[in-house]
C-alpha cells in the first residue's frame, strides 16, 4: 500500500464512464421502433432515464412501499 494513493478514485471514474455509456445504449435501444413495438405488445412502457432520474425514482418508490408493505400486511423475508 502506498501512503496517499488511492486506486478507488480511478475505479470510480471508470465505473461512471462505463455506466453512462451503457445508459446511452439502453436508451438508444429502447427507442428503436421494433423494440418499442415488442415491449408494447408485452404491456411494458419503457421510460428511459439518466442514472440520476432513475435514482430519484427508486428512492421515491422505496418511500412509497415502506408504507404500502406493512399497511397491506405483506411479509418481507
Short mmCIF file of C-alpha atoms in Angstrom, two decimals:
data_model
loop_
_atom_site.label_atom_id
_atom_site.label_comp_id
_atom_site.label_asym_id
_atom_site.label_seq_id
_atom_site.Cartn_x
_atom_site.Cartn_y
_atom_site.Cartn_z
CA UNK A 1 0.00 0.00 0.00
CA UNK A 2 1.31 3.42 -0.93
CA UNK A 3 0.61 6.20 1.52
CA UNK A 4 -1.56 8.91 -0.04
CA UNK A 5 -2.50 6.79 -3.05
CA UNK A 6 -5.98 5.50 -3.75
CA UNK A 7 -6.89 3.38 -6.76
CA UNK A 8 -10.55 3.70 -5.84
CA UNK A 9 -10.92 7.09 -7.47
CA UNK A 10 -9.75 5.70 -10.82
CA UNK A 11 -12.15 2.81 -10.49
CA UNK A 12 -15.00 5.17 -9.62
CA UNK A 13 -14.36 7.29 -12.71
CA UNK A 14 -14.17 4.22 -14.93
CA UNK A 15 -17.40 2.82 -13.48
CA UNK A 16 -19.17 6.14 -14.04
CA UNK A 17 -17.99 6.35 -17.68
CA UNK A 18 -19.00 2.74 -18.37
CA UNK A 19 -22.36 3.33 -16.69
CA UNK A 20 -23.02 6.45 -18.76
CA UNK A 21 -22.14 4.65 -21.99
CA UNK A 22 -24.33 1.68 -21.05
CA UNK A 23 -27.20 4.04 -20.22
CA UNK A 24 -26.89 5.81 -23.59
CA UNK A 25 -27.02 2.47 -25.40
CA UNK A 26 -30.02 1.23 -23.42
CA UNK A 27 -31.87 4.49 -24.14
CA UNK A 28 -30.98 4.20 -27.83
CA UNK A 29 -32.16 0.58 -27.99
CA UNK A 30 -35.40 1.35 -26.15
CA UNK A 31 -36.09 3.98 -28.80
CA UNK A 32 -35.85 1.54 -31.71
CA UNK A 33 -39.27 1.04 -33.35
CA UNK A 34 -39.15 -2.78 -33.22
CA UNK A 35 -38.11 -2.77 -29.57
CA UNK A 36 -40.83 -0.27 -28.66
CA UNK A 37 -43.40 -2.39 -30.52
CA UNK A 38 -42.28 -5.61 -28.83
CA UNK A 39 -42.34 -4.05 -25.38
CA UNK A 40 -45.77 -2.54 -26.03
CA UNK A 41 -47.05 -5.98 -27.08
CA UNK A 42 -45.95 -7.23 -23.66
CA UNK A 43 -47.69 -4.35 -21.91
CA UNK A 44 -44.44 -2.64 -21.00
CA UNK A 45 -43.92 1.09 -21.20
CA UNK A 46 -40.19 1.84 -21.13
CA UNK A 47 -39.21 5.12 -19.56
CA UNK A 48 -35.57 5.76 -20.42
CA UNK A 49 -33.85 7.85 -17.78
CA UNK A 50 -30.48 9.09 -16.67
CA UNK A 51 -28.84 7.48 -13.67
CA UNK A 52 -29.86 10.50 -11.60
CA UNK A 53 -33.50 10.26 -12.71
CA UNK A 54 -33.55 6.53 -12.01
CA UNK A 55 -32.04 7.07 -8.57
CA UNK A 56 -34.70 9.68 -7.76
CA UNK A 57 -37.45 7.32 -8.95
CA UNK A 58 -36.15 4.37 -6.91
CA UNK A 59 -35.84 6.49 -3.78
CA UNK A 60 -39.45 7.65 -4.19
CA UNK A 61 -40.58 4.04 -4.70
CA UNK A 62 -38.80 2.97 -1.52
CA UNK A 63 -40.57 5.68 0.47
CA UNK A 64 -43.93 4.67 -1.03
CA UNK A 65 -43.54 0.94 -0.46
CA UNK A 66 -42.20 1.35 3.07
CA UNK A 67 -45.77 2.40 3.86
CA UNK A 68 -47.65 0.09 1.47
CA UNK A 69 -45.97 -3.14 2.55
CA UNK A 70 -46.88 -3.00 6.26
CA UNK A 71 -50.31 -1.50 5.56
CA UNK A 72 -51.07 -4.45 3.26
CA UNK A 73 -49.66 -6.91 5.82
CA UNK A 74 -47.06 -8.16 3.33
CA UNK A 75 -44.34 -10.23 4.97
CA UNK A 76 -40.83 -9.23 3.97
CA UNK A 77 -38.28 -12.00 4.18
#
